PDB file of N, CA and C in Angstrom:
ATOM      1  N   MET O1355      -0.665 -10.231 -19.263  1.00  0.00           N
ATOM      2  CA  MET O1355       0.055  -9.030 -19.624  1.00  0.00           C
ATOM      3  C   MET O1355       1.145  -9.352 -20.640  1.00  0.00           C
ATOM      4  N   VAL O1356       1.807 -10.484 -20.475  1.00  0.00           N
ATOM      5  CA  VAL O1356       2.883 -10.853 -21.383  1.00  0.00           C
ATOM      6  C   VAL O1356       2.377 -11.934 -22.324  1.00  0.00           C
ATOM      7  N   ALA O1357       2.257 -11.599 -23.610  1.00  0.00           N
ATOM      8  CA  ALA O1357       1.827 -12.585 -24.592  1.00  0.00           C
ATOM      9  C   ALA O1357       3.035 -13.317 -25.166  1.00  0.00           C
ATOM     10  N   ASP O1358       4.200 -12.735 -25.033  1.00  0.00           N
ATOM     11  CA  ASP O1358       5.433 -13.285 -25.583  1.00  0.00           C
ATOM     12  C   ASP O1358       6.094 -14.180 -24.549  1.00  0.00           C
ATOM     13  N   ASP O1359       6.249 -15.450 -24.886  1.00  0.00           N
ATOM     14  CA  ASP O1359       6.868 -16.407 -23.974  1.00  0.00           C
ATOM     15  C   ASP O1359       8.355 -16.587 -24.233  1.00  0.00           C
ATOM     16  N   SER O1360       8.967 -15.673 -24.974  1.00  0.00           N
ATOM     17  CA  SER O1360      10.373 -15.841 -25.332  1.00  0.00           C
ATOM     18  C   SER O1360      11.300 -15.777 -24.117  1.00  0.00           C
ATOM     19  N   TRP O1361      10.808 -15.289 -23.010  1.00  0.00           N
ATOM     20  CA  TRP O1361      11.620 -15.248 -21.786  1.00  0.00           C
ATOM     21  C   TRP O1361      11.779 -16.644 -21.183  1.00  0.00           C
ATOM     22  N   ARG O1362      10.925 -17.578 -21.575  1.00  0.00           N
ATOM     23  CA  ARG O1362      10.977 -18.947 -21.041  1.00  0.00           C
ATOM     24  C   ARG O1362      12.061 -19.757 -21.760  1.00  0.00           C
ATOM     25  N   THR O1363      13.291 -19.439 -21.467  1.00  0.00           N
ATOM     26  CA  THR O1363      14.406 -20.155 -22.073  1.00  0.00           C
ATOM     27  C   THR O1363      14.746 -21.384 -21.230  1.00  0.00           C
ATOM     28  N   ASP O1364      15.574 -22.262 -21.785  1.00  0.00           N
ATOM     29  CA  ASP O1364      16.016 -23.429 -21.022  1.00  0.00           C
ATOM     30  C   ASP O1364      16.726 -23.002 -19.742  1.00  0.00           C
ATOM     31  N   ASP O1365      17.514 -21.933 -19.809  1.00  0.00           N
ATOM     32  CA  ASP O1365      18.228 -21.457 -18.621  1.00  0.00           C
ATOM     33  C   ASP O1365      17.266 -20.935 -17.557  1.00  0.00           C
ATOM     34  N   VAL O1366      16.237 -20.213 -17.974  1.00  0.00           N
ATOM     35  CA  VAL O1366      15.251 -19.704 -17.021  1.00  0.00           C
ATOM     36  C   VAL O1366      14.497 -20.864 -16.376  1.00  0.00           C
ATOM     37  N   LEU O1367      14.093 -21.832 -17.175  1.00  0.00           N
ATOM     38  CA  LEU O1367      13.381 -22.979 -16.634  1.00  0.00           C
ATOM     39  C   LEU O1367      14.265 -23.787 -15.692  1.00  0.00           C
ATOM     40  N   ALA O1368      15.547 -23.913 -16.021  1.00  0.00           N
ATOM     41  CA  ALA O1368      16.481 -24.611 -15.128  1.00  0.00           C
ATOM     42  C   ALA O1368      16.618 -23.865 -13.807  1.00  0.00           C
ATOM     43  N   LEU O1369      16.619 -22.533 -13.858  1.00  0.00           N
ATOM     44  CA  LEU O1369      16.678 -21.730 -12.630  1.00  0.00           C
ATOM     45  C   LEU O1369      15.442 -21.988 -11.779  1.00  0.00           C
ATOM     46  N   PHE O1370      14.268 -21.968 -12.393  1.00  0.00           N
ATOM     47  CA  PHE O1370      13.036 -22.228 -11.651  1.00  0.00           C
ATOM     48  C   PHE O1370      13.064 -23.607 -11.011  1.00  0.00           C
ATOM     49  N   ASP O1371      13.503 -24.605 -11.767  1.00  0.00           N
ATOM     50  CA  ASP O1371      13.588 -25.962 -11.216  1.00  0.00           C
ATOM     51  C   ASP O1371      14.549 -26.018 -10.033  1.00  0.00           C
ATOM     52  N   THR O1372      15.647 -25.283 -10.130  1.00  0.00           N
ATOM     53  CA  THR O1372      16.613 -25.241  -9.033  1.00  0.00           C
ATOM     54  C   THR O1372      15.993 -24.597  -7.799  1.00  0.00           C
ATOM     55  N   ILE O1373      15.282 -23.495  -7.996  1.00  0.00           N
ATOM     56  CA  ILE O1373      14.626 -22.811  -6.874  1.00  0.00           C
ATOM     57  C   ILE O1373      13.606 -23.738  -6.208  1.00  0.00           C
ATOM     58  N   LEU O1374      12.878 -24.493  -7.012  1.00  0.00           N
ATOM     59  CA  LEU O1374      11.907 -25.435  -6.459  1.00  0.00           C
ATOM     60  C   LEU O1374      12.568 -26.531  -5.633  1.00  0.00           C
ATOM     61  N   GLY O1375      13.860 -26.744  -5.831  1.00  0.00           N
ATOM     62  CA  GLY O1375      14.587 -27.758  -5.080  1.00  0.00           C
ATOM     63  C   GLY O1375      15.114 -27.291  -3.735  1.00  0.00           C
ATOM     64  N   LEU O1376      14.977 -25.995  -3.441  1.00  0.00           N
ATOM     65  CA  LEU O1376      15.432 -25.488  -2.147  1.00  0.00           C
ATOM     66  C   LEU O1376      14.540 -26.050  -1.047  1.00  0.00           C
ATOM     67  N   GLU O1377      15.150 -26.525   0.028  1.00  0.00           N
ATOM     68  CA  GLU O1377      14.391 -27.211   1.065  1.00  0.00           C
ATOM     69  C   GLU O1377      13.929 -26.319   2.209  1.00  0.00           C
ATOM     70  N   ASP O1378      14.619 -25.213   2.452  1.00  0.00           N
ATOM     71  CA  ASP O1378      14.227 -24.367   3.568  1.00  0.00           C
ATOM     72  C   ASP O1378      14.789 -22.958   3.382  1.00  0.00           C
ATOM     73  N   ARG O1379      14.464 -22.079   4.324  1.00  0.00           N
ATOM     74  CA  ARG O1379      14.898 -20.697   4.240  1.00  0.00           C
ATOM     75  C   ARG O1379      16.413 -20.574   4.254  1.00  0.00           C
ATOM     76  N   SER O1380      17.076 -21.390   5.041  1.00  0.00           N
ATOM     77  CA  SER O1380      18.533 -21.340   5.101  1.00  0.00           C
ATOM     78  C   SER O1380      19.147 -21.626   3.735  1.00  0.00           C
ATOM     79  N   GLU O1381      18.641 -22.629   3.055  1.00  0.00           N
ATOM     80  CA  GLU O1381      19.136 -22.926   1.712  1.00  0.00           C
ATOM     81  C   GLU O1381      18.824 -21.787   0.754  1.00  0.00           C
ATOM     82  N   ALA O1382      17.627 -21.208   0.878  1.00  0.00           N
ATOM     83  CA  ALA O1382      17.251 -20.083   0.020  1.00  0.00           C
ATOM     84  C   ALA O1382      18.171 -18.891   0.261  1.00  0.00           C
ATOM     85  N   GLU O1383      18.461 -18.605   1.529  1.00  0.00           N
ATOM     86  CA  GLU O1383      19.364 -17.500   1.846  1.00  0.00           C
ATOM     87  C   GLU O1383      20.725 -17.709   1.199  1.00  0.00           C
ATOM     88  N   LYS O1384      21.266 -18.902   1.330  1.00  0.00           N
ATOM     89  CA  LYS O1384      22.584 -19.191   0.760  1.00  0.00           C
ATOM     90  C   LYS O1384      22.562 -19.087  -0.763  1.00  0.00           C
ATOM     91  N   PHE O1385      21.556 -19.694  -1.382  1.00  0.00           N
ATOM     92  CA  PHE O1385      21.496 -19.710  -2.834  1.00  0.00           C
ATOM     93  C   PHE O1385      21.309 -18.304  -3.407  1.00  0.00           C
ATOM     94  N   PHE O1386      20.322 -17.575  -2.888  1.00  0.00           N
ATOM     95  CA  PHE O1386      20.048 -16.253  -3.445  1.00  0.00           C
ATOM     96  C   PHE O1386      21.172 -15.269  -3.155  1.00  0.00           C
ATOM     97  N   ARG O1387      21.822 -15.411  -2.023  1.00  0.00           N
ATOM     98  CA  ARG O1387      22.957 -14.519  -1.720  1.00  0.00           C
ATOM     99  C   ARG O1387      24.113 -14.778  -2.676  1.00  0.00           C
ATOM    100  N   ASP O1388      24.320 -16.037  -3.053  1.00  0.00           N
ATOM    101  CA  ASP O1388      25.356 -16.353  -4.029  1.00  0.00           C
ATOM    102  C   ASP O1388      24.943 -15.923  -5.436  1.00  0.00           C
ATOM    103  N   LEU O1389      23.673 -16.089  -5.765  1.00  0.00           N
ATOM    104  CA  LEU O1389      23.172 -15.819  -7.114  1.00  0.00           C
ATOM    105  C   LEU O1389      23.085 -14.327  -7.425  1.00  0.00           C
ATOM    106  N   LEU O1390      22.659 -13.536  -6.447  1.00  0.00           N
ATOM    107  CA  LEU O1390      22.344 -12.125  -6.673  1.00  0.00           C
ATOM    108  C   LEU O1390      23.326 -11.200  -5.981  1.00  0.00           C
ATOM    109  N   THR O1391      23.494 -10.009  -6.561  1.00  0.00           N
ATOM    110  CA  THR O1391      24.222  -8.968  -5.847  1.00  0.00           C
ATOM    111  C   THR O1391      23.327  -8.472  -4.719  1.00  0.00           C
ATOM    112  N   LEU O1392      23.908  -7.759  -3.766  1.00  0.00           N
ATOM    113  CA  LEU O1392      23.081  -7.189  -2.690  1.00  0.00           C
ATOM    114  C   LEU O1392      22.017  -6.260  -3.255  1.00  0.00           C
ATOM    115  N   GLY O1393      22.366  -5.487  -4.270  1.00  0.00           N
ATOM    116  CA  GLY O1393      21.403  -4.582  -4.892  1.00  0.00           C
ATOM    117  C   GLY O1393      20.247  -5.332  -5.530  1.00  0.00           C
ATOM    118  N   GLU O1394      20.544  -6.426  -6.220  1.00  0.00           N
ATOM    119  CA  GLU O1394      19.495  -7.227  -6.848  1.00  0.00           C
ATOM    120  C   GLU O1394      18.594  -7.860  -5.798  1.00  0.00           C
ATOM    121  N   LEU O1395      19.187  -8.356  -4.741  1.00  0.00           N
ATOM    122  CA  LEU O1395      18.415  -8.956  -3.661  1.00  0.00           C
ATOM    123  C   LEU O1395      17.505  -7.923  -3.002  1.00  0.00           C
ATOM    124  N   ARG O1396      18.043  -6.746  -2.757  1.00  0.00           N
ATOM    125  CA  ARG O1396      17.234  -5.667  -2.164  1.00  0.00           C
ATOM    126  C   ARG O1396      16.113  -5.245  -3.109  1.00  0.00           C
ATOM    127  N   ASP O1397      16.402  -5.200  -4.413  1.00  0.00           N
ATOM    128  CA  ASP O1397      15.366  -4.833  -5.387  1.00  0.00           C
ATOM    129  C   ASP O1397      14.235  -5.849  -5.391  1.00  0.00           C
ATOM    130  N   LEU O1398      14.560  -7.141  -5.350  1.00  0.00           N
ATOM    131  CA  LEU O1398      13.525  -8.172  -5.298  1.00  0.00           C
ATOM    132  C   LEU O1398      12.699  -8.047  -4.016  1.00  0.00           C
ATOM    133  N   ALA O1399      13.385  -7.831  -2.895  1.00  0.00           N
ATOM    134  CA  ALA O1399      12.686  -7.684  -1.617  1.00  0.00           C
ATOM    135  C   ALA O1399      11.779  -6.453  -1.639  1.00  0.00           C
ATOM    136  N   LEU O1400      12.249  -5.373  -2.257  1.00  0.00           N
ATOM    137  CA  LEU O1400      11.433  -4.157  -2.361  1.00  0.00           C
ATOM    138  C   LEU O1400      10.176  -4.428  -3.175  1.00  0.00           C
ATOM    139  N   ARG O1401      10.314  -5.131  -4.279  1.00  0.00           N
ATOM    140  CA  ARG O1401       9.144  -5.443  -5.104  1.00  0.00           C
ATOM    141  C   ARG O1401       8.119  -6.254  -4.318  1.00  0.00           C
ATOM    142  N   TRP O1402       8.584  -7.229  -3.545  1.00  0.00           N
ATOM    143  CA  TRP O1402       7.657  -8.039  -2.747  1.00  0.00           C
ATOM    144  C   TRP O1402       7.007  -7.188  -1.656  1.00  0.00           C
ATOM    145  N   SER O1403       7.774  -6.299  -1.053  1.00  0.00           N
ATOM    146  CA  SER O1403       7.229  -5.403  -0.042  1.00  0.00           C
ATOM    147  C   SER O1403       6.152  -4.502  -0.651  1.00  0.00           C
ATOM    148  N   VAL O1404       6.439  -3.934  -1.812  1.00  0.00           N
ATOM    149  CA  VAL O1404       5.461  -3.071  -2.486  1.00  0.00           C
ATOM    150  C   VAL O1404       4.208  -3.875  -2.836  1.00  0.00           C
ATOM    151  N   ALA O1405       4.357  -5.079  -3.337  1.00  0.00           N
ATOM    152  CA  ALA O1405       3.198  -5.912  -3.678  1.00  0.00           C
ATOM    153  C   ALA O1405       2.330  -6.166  -2.444  1.00  0.00           C
ATOM    154  N   ARG O1406       2.969  -6.454  -1.310  1.00  0.00           N
ATOM    155  CA  ARG O1406       2.211  -6.691  -0.076  1.00  0.00           C
ATOM    156  C   ARG O1406       1.491  -5.423   0.374  1.00  0.00           C
ATOM    157  N   LEU O1407       2.159  -4.276   0.250  1.00  0.00           N
ATOM    158  CA  LEU O1407       1.522  -3.016   0.652  1.00  0.00           C
ATOM    159  C   LEU O1407       0.376  -2.652  -0.288  1.00  0.00           C
ATOM    160  N   LEU O1408       0.549  -2.881  -1.587  1.00  0.00           N
ATOM    161  CA  LEU O1408      -0.551  -2.654  -2.524  1.00  0.00           C
ATOM    162  C   LEU O1408      -1.727  -3.545  -2.163  1.00  0.00           C
ATOM    163  N   ASP O1409      -1.442  -4.790  -1.856  1.00  0.00           N
ATOM    164  CA  ASP O1409      -2.482  -5.748  -1.499  1.00  0.00           C
ATOM    165  C   ASP O1409      -3.195  -5.349  -0.209  1.00  0.00           C
ATOM    166  N   SER O1410      -2.484  -4.652   0.666  1.00  0.00           N
ATOM    167  CA  SER O1410      -3.098  -4.219   1.925  1.00  0.00           C
ATOM    168  C   SER O1410      -3.976  -2.983   1.738  1.00  0.00           C
ATOM    169  N   GLY O1411      -3.929  -2.393   0.533  1.00  0.00           N
ATOM    170  CA  GLY O1411      -4.800  -1.267   0.242  1.00  0.00           C
ATOM    171  C   GLY O1411      -4.174   0.104   0.412  1.00  0.00           C
ATOM    172  N   LEU O1412      -2.883   0.161   0.663  1.00  0.00           N
ATOM    173  CA  LEU O1412      -2.247   1.469   0.835  1.00  0.00           C
ATOM    174  C   LEU O1412      -2.160   2.222  -0.480  1.00  0.00           C
ATOM    175  N   HIS O1413      -2.211   3.531  -0.390  1.00  0.00           N
ATOM    176  CA  HIS O1413      -2.092   4.420  -1.541  1.00  0.00           C
ATOM    177  C   HIS O1413      -0.642   4.471  -2.002  1.00  0.00           C
ATOM    178  N   TYR O1414      -0.446   4.702  -3.283  1.00  0.00           N
ATOM    179  CA  TYR O1414       0.902   4.745  -3.860  1.00  0.00           C
ATOM    180  C   TYR O1414       1.829   5.709  -3.122  1.00  0.00           C
ATOM    181  N   ALA O1415       1.320   6.871  -2.777  1.00  0.00           N
ATOM    182  CA  ALA O1415       2.160   7.864  -2.091  1.00  0.00           C
ATOM    183  C   ALA O1415       2.619   7.342  -0.732  1.00  0.00           C
ATOM    184  N   ASP O1416       1.740   6.665  -0.014  1.00  0.00           N
ATOM    185  CA  ASP O1416       2.103   6.086   1.283  1.00  0.00           C
ATOM    186  C   ASP O1416       3.153   4.990   1.112  1.00  0.00           C
ATOM    187  N   ILE O1417       2.969   4.170   0.084  1.00  0.00           N
ATOM    188  CA  ILE O1417       3.927   3.097  -0.177  1.00  0.00           C
ATOM    189  C   ILE O1417       5.285   3.694  -0.527  1.00  0.00           C
ATOM    190  N   SER O1418       5.292   4.724  -1.354  1.00  0.00           N
ATOM    191  CA  SER O1418       6.544   5.382  -1.734  1.00  0.00           C
ATOM    192  C   SER O1418       7.252   5.945  -0.513  1.00  0.00           C
ATOM    193  N   GLN O1419       6.494   6.591   0.359  1.00  0.00           N
ATOM    194  CA  GLN O1419       7.075   7.174   1.569  1.00  0.00           C
ATOM    195  C   GLN O1419       7.643   6.091   2.483  1.00  0.00           C
ATOM    196  N   ARG O1420       6.947   4.982   2.629  1.00  0.00           N
ATOM    197  CA  ARG O1420       7.384   3.915   3.533  1.00  0.00           C
ATOM    198  C   ARG O1420       8.555   3.107   2.999  1.00  0.00           C
ATOM    199  N   THR O1421       8.594   2.934   1.671  1.00  0.00           N
ATOM    200  CA  THR O1421       9.597   2.031   1.101  1.00  0.00           C
ATOM    201  C   THR O1421      10.721   2.740   0.360  1.00  0.00           C
ATOM    202  N   GLY O1422      10.459   3.964  -0.069  1.00  0.00           N
ATOM    203  CA  GLY O1422      11.435   4.665  -0.900  1.00  0.00           C
ATOM    204  C   GLY O1422      11.307   4.323  -2.372  1.00  0.00           C
ATOM    205  N   ALA O1423      10.377   3.442  -2.717  1.00  0.00           N
ATOM    206  CA  ALA O1423      10.152   3.092  -4.121  1.00  0.00           C
ATOM    207  C   ALA O1423       9.513   4.270  -4.843  1.00  0.00           C
ATOM    208  N   SER O1424       9.899   4.464  -6.087  1.00  0.00           N
ATOM    209  CA  SER O1424       9.295   5.542  -6.874  1.00  0.00           C
ATOM    210  C   SER O1424       7.858   5.173  -7.223  1.00  0.00           C
ATOM    211  N   THR O1425       7.047   6.175  -7.499  1.00  0.00           N
ATOM    212  CA  THR O1425       5.674   5.880  -7.895  1.00  0.00           C
ATOM    213  C   THR O1425       5.646   5.145  -9.232  1.00  0.00           C
ATOM    214  N   ALA O1426       6.646   5.356 -10.085  1.00  0.00           N
ATOM    215  CA  ALA O1426       6.728   4.604 -11.346  1.00  0.00           C
ATOM    216  C   ALA O1426       6.932   3.114 -11.060  1.00  0.00           C
ATOM    217  N   THR O1427       7.799   2.799 -10.111  1.00  0.00           N
ATOM    218  CA  THR O1427       8.030   1.399  -9.733  1.00  0.00           C
ATOM    219  C   THR O1427       6.765   0.802  -9.133  1.00  0.00           C
ATOM    220  N   ILE O1428       6.113   1.542  -8.281  1.00  0.00           N
ATOM    221  CA  ILE O1428       4.882   1.070  -7.639  1.00  0.00           C
ATOM    222  C   ILE O1428       3.799   0.830  -8.684  1.00  0.00           C
ATOM    223  N   THR O1429       3.683   1.736  -9.648  1.00  0.00           N
ATOM    224  CA  THR O1429       2.708   1.583 -10.727  1.00  0.00           C
ATOM    225  C   THR O1429       2.989   0.333 -11.544  1.00  0.00           C
ATOM    226  N   ARG O1430       4.258   0.078 -11.845  1.00  0.00           N
ATOM    227  CA  ARG O1430       4.635  -1.110 -12.612  1.00  0.00           C
ATOM    228  C   ARG O1430       4.285  -2.391 -11.837  1.00  0.00           C
ATOM    229  N   ILE O1431       4.586  -2.396 -10.542  1.00  0.00           N
ATOM    230  CA  ILE O1431       4.275  -3.571  -9.724  1.00  0.00           C
ATOM    231  C   ILE O1431       2.762  -3.762  -9.633  1.00  0.00           C
ATOM    232  N   ALA O1432       2.021  -2.676  -9.484  1.00  0.00           N
ATOM    233  CA  ALA O1432       0.555  -2.764  -9.429  1.00  0.00           C
ATOM    234  C   ALA O1432       0.001  -3.329 -10.732  1.00  0.00           C
ATOM    235  N   SER O1433       0.594  -2.936 -11.843  1.00  0.00           N
ATOM    236  CA  SER O1433       0.149  -3.447 -13.135  1.00  0.00           C
ATOM    237  C   SER O1433       0.357  -4.958 -13.216  1.00  0.00           C
ATOM    238  N   TRP O1434       1.522  -5.430 -12.784  1.00  0.00           N
ATOM    239  CA  TRP O1434       1.784  -6.873 -12.778  1.00  0.00           C
ATOM    240  C   TRP O1434       0.899  -7.591 -11.766  1.00  0.00           C
ATOM    241  N   LEU O1435       0.644  -6.957 -10.625  1.00  0.00           N
ATOM    242  CA  LEU O1435      -0.217  -7.555  -9.610  1.00  0.00           C
ATOM    243  C   LEU O1435      -1.624  -7.787 -10.159  1.00  0.00           C
ATOM    244  N   HIS O1436      -2.123  -6.823 -10.922  1.00  0.00           N
ATOM    245  CA  HIS O1436      -3.506  -6.890 -11.395  1.00  0.00           C
ATOM    246  C   HIS O1436      -3.665  -7.480 -12.793  1.00  0.00           C
ATOM    247  N   HIS O1437      -2.604  -7.420 -13.615  1.00  0.00           N
ATOM    248  CA  HIS O1437      -2.754  -7.842 -15.010  1.00  0.00           C
ATOM    249  C   HIS O1437      -1.618  -8.738 -15.498  1.00  0.00           C
ATOM    250  N   GLY O1438      -0.801  -9.223 -14.597  1.00  0.00           N
ATOM    251  CA  GLY O1438       0.358 -10.017 -14.990  1.00  0.00           C
ATOM    252  C   GLY O1438       0.041 -11.491 -15.130  1.00  0.00           C
ATOM    253  N   GLU O1439       1.008 -12.314 -14.846  1.00  0.00           N
ATOM    254  CA  GLU O1439       0.887 -13.769 -14.985  1.00  0.00           C
ATOM    255  C   GLU O1439       0.110 -14.400 -13.828  1.00  0.00           C
ATOM    256  N   GLY O1440      -0.138 -13.639 -12.766  1.00  0.00           N
ATOM    257  CA  GLY O1440      -0.876 -14.154 -11.612  1.00  0.00           C
ATOM    258  C   GLY O1440       0.011 -14.646 -10.483  1.00  0.00           C
ATOM    259  N   GLY O1441       1.317 -14.483 -10.628  1.00  0.00           N
ATOM    260  CA  GLY O1441       2.245 -14.964  -9.608  1.00  0.00           C
ATOM    261  C   GLY O1441       2.148 -14.206  -8.297  1.00  0.00           C
ATOM    262  N   TYR O1442       2.083 -12.877  -8.380  1.00  0.00           N
ATOM    263  CA  TYR O1442       1.931 -12.098  -7.144  1.00  0.00           C
ATOM    264  C   TYR O1442       0.664 -12.535  -6.421  1.00  0.00           C
ATOM    265  N   ARG O1443      -0.455 -12.558  -7.144  1.00  0.00           N
ATOM    266  CA  ARG O1443      -1.751 -12.888  -6.525  1.00  0.00           C
ATOM    267  C   ARG O1443      -1.725 -14.293  -5.933  1.00  0.00           C
ATOM    268  N   LEU O1444      -1.176 -15.245  -6.648  1.00  0.00           N
ATOM    269  CA  LEU O1444      -1.100 -16.622  -6.164  1.00  0.00           C
ATOM    270  C   LEU O1444      -0.394 -16.695  -4.810  1.00  0.00           C
ATOM    271  N   LEU O1445       0.763 -16.060  -4.720  1.00  0.00           N
ATOM    272  CA  LEU O1445       1.539 -16.166  -3.484  1.00  0.00           C
ATOM    273  C   LEU O1445       0.995 -15.288  -2.369  1.00  0.00           C
ATOM    274  N   LEU O1446       0.423 -14.150  -2.701  1.00  0.00           N
ATOM    275  CA  LEU O1446      -0.224 -13.336  -1.673  1.00  0.00           C
ATOM    276  C   LEU O1446      -1.401 -14.104  -1.058  1.00  0.00           C
ATOM    277  N   ASP O1447      -2.227 -14.700  -1.906  1.00  0.00           N
ATOM    278  CA  ASP O1447      -3.387 -15.448  -1.416  1.00  0.00           C
ATOM    279  C   ASP O1447      -2.963 -16.694  -0.637  1.00  0.00           C
ATOM    280  N   ARG O1448      -1.950 -17.376  -1.131  1.00  0.00           N
ATOM    281  CA  ARG O1448      -1.468 -18.582  -0.452  1.00  0.00           C
ATOM    282  C   ARG O1448      -0.891 -18.243   0.923  1.00  0.00           C
ATOM    283  N   ALA O1449      -0.118 -17.179   0.987  1.00  0.00           N
ATOM    284  CA  ALA O1449       0.468 -16.779   2.270  1.00  0.00           C
ATOM    285  C   ALA O1449      -0.610 -16.314   3.242  1.00  0.00           C
ATOM    286  N   ARG O1450      -1.610 -15.610   2.737  1.00  0.00           N
ATOM    287  CA  ARG O1450      -2.702 -15.161   3.605  1.00  0.00           C
ATOM    288  C   ARG O1450      -3.461 -16.362   4.156  1.00  0.00           C
ATOM    289  N   ALA O1451      -3.750 -17.332   3.308  1.00  0.00           N
ATOM    290  CA  ALA O1451      -4.480 -18.528   3.747  1.00  0.00           C
ATOM    291  C   ALA O1451      -3.696 -19.319   4.789  1.00  0.00           C
ATOM    292  N   ALA O1452      -2.374 -19.306   4.659  1.00  0.00           N
ATOM    293  CA  ALA O1452      -1.522 -20.028   5.608  1.00  0.00           C
ATOM    294  C   ALA O1452      -1.248 -19.208   6.866  1.00  0.00           C
ATOM    295  N   GLY O1453      -1.686 -17.951   6.867  1.00  0.00           N
ATOM    296  CA  GLY O1453      -1.431 -17.076   8.007  1.00  0.00           C
ATOM    297  C   GLY O1453       0.012 -16.619   8.094  1.00  0.00           C
ATOM    298  N   THR O1454       0.710 -16.637   6.969  1.00  0.00           N
ATOM    299  CA  THR O1454       2.130 -16.271   6.971  1.00  0.00           C
ATOM    300  C   THR O1454       2.417 -15.029   6.144  1.00  0.00           C
ATOM    301  N   LEU O1455       1.408 -14.192   5.932  1.00  0.00           N
ATOM    302  CA  LEU O1455       1.604 -12.995   5.114  1.00  0.00           C
ATOM    303  C   LEU O1455       1.830 -11.785   6.000  1.00  0.00           C
ATOM    304  N   PRO O1456       3.071 -11.554   6.397  1.00  0.00           N
ATOM    305  CA  PRO O1456       3.325 -10.339   7.170  1.00  0.00           C
ATOM    306  C   PRO O1456       3.413  -9.154   6.228  1.00  0.00           C
ATOM    307  N   TYR O1457       2.717  -8.104   6.573  1.00  0.00           N
ATOM    308  CA  TYR O1457       2.840  -6.879   5.810  1.00  0.00           C
ATOM    309  C   TYR O1457       4.030  -6.107   6.365  1.00  0.00           C
ATOM    310  N   PRO O1458       4.700  -5.361   5.523  1.00  0.00           N
ATOM    311  CA  PRO O1458       5.803  -4.540   6.025  1.00  0.00           C
ATOM    312  C   PRO O1458       5.328  -3.656   7.169  1.00  0.00           C
ATOM    313  N   THR O1459       6.209  -3.333   8.059  1.00  0.00           N
ATOM    314  CA  THR O1459       5.897  -2.562   9.251  1.00  0.00           C
ATOM    315  C   THR O1459       5.053  -1.341   8.921  1.00  0.00           C
ATOM    316  N   GLY O1460       3.977  -1.180   9.672  1.00  0.00           N
ATOM    317  CA  GLY O1460       3.139  -0.001   9.529  1.00  0.00           C
ATOM    318  C   GLY O1460       2.049  -0.151   8.489  1.00  0.00           C
ATOM    319  N   ALA O1461       1.977  -1.283   7.824  1.00  0.00           N
ATOM    320  CA  ALA O1461       0.947  -1.459   6.787  1.00  0.00           C
ATOM    321  C   ALA O1461      -0.410  -1.674   7.431  1.00  0.00           C
ATOM    322  N   ALA O1462      -1.415  -1.228   6.729  1.00  0.00           N
ATOM    323  CA  ALA O1462      -2.775  -1.413   7.211  1.00  0.00           C
ATOM    324  C   ALA O1462      -3.165  -2.875   7.084  1.00  0.00           C
ATOM    325  N   GLU O1463      -3.929  -3.361   8.022  1.00  0.00           N
ATOM    326  CA  GLU O1463      -4.444  -4.728   7.929  1.00  0.00           C
ATOM    327  C   GLU O1463      -5.562  -4.737   6.901  1.00  0.00           C
ATOM    328  N   ARG O1464      -5.626  -5.810   6.187  1.00  0.00           N
ATOM    329  CA  ARG O1464      -6.649  -5.910   5.148  1.00  0.00           C
ATOM    330  C   ARG O1464      -7.903  -6.512   5.699  1.00  0.00           C
TER     331      ARG O1464
END
């Protein structure tokens, strides 16, 4: 979906390397809470929730009702899920294979 790699700056790559250095959930909680505002953290969590619900096969309207996300946001996430860099798909599949992919409450099982 993104042909332009200009977002891959030294600062972005350093951030990714730092995230890869986190050893556990406790460290991730501390780091992300310091790095992000509560709104930013909630927005990231919402995107992951929407991606999981899309992956479970729920309709956009159901996802919007359950999460409060707009259908425009859901459409954008679906576009990245299906035509993006492959990050959503990679982690959804990896979590499913590990048996650690909880769907948000009330989601249909896939």
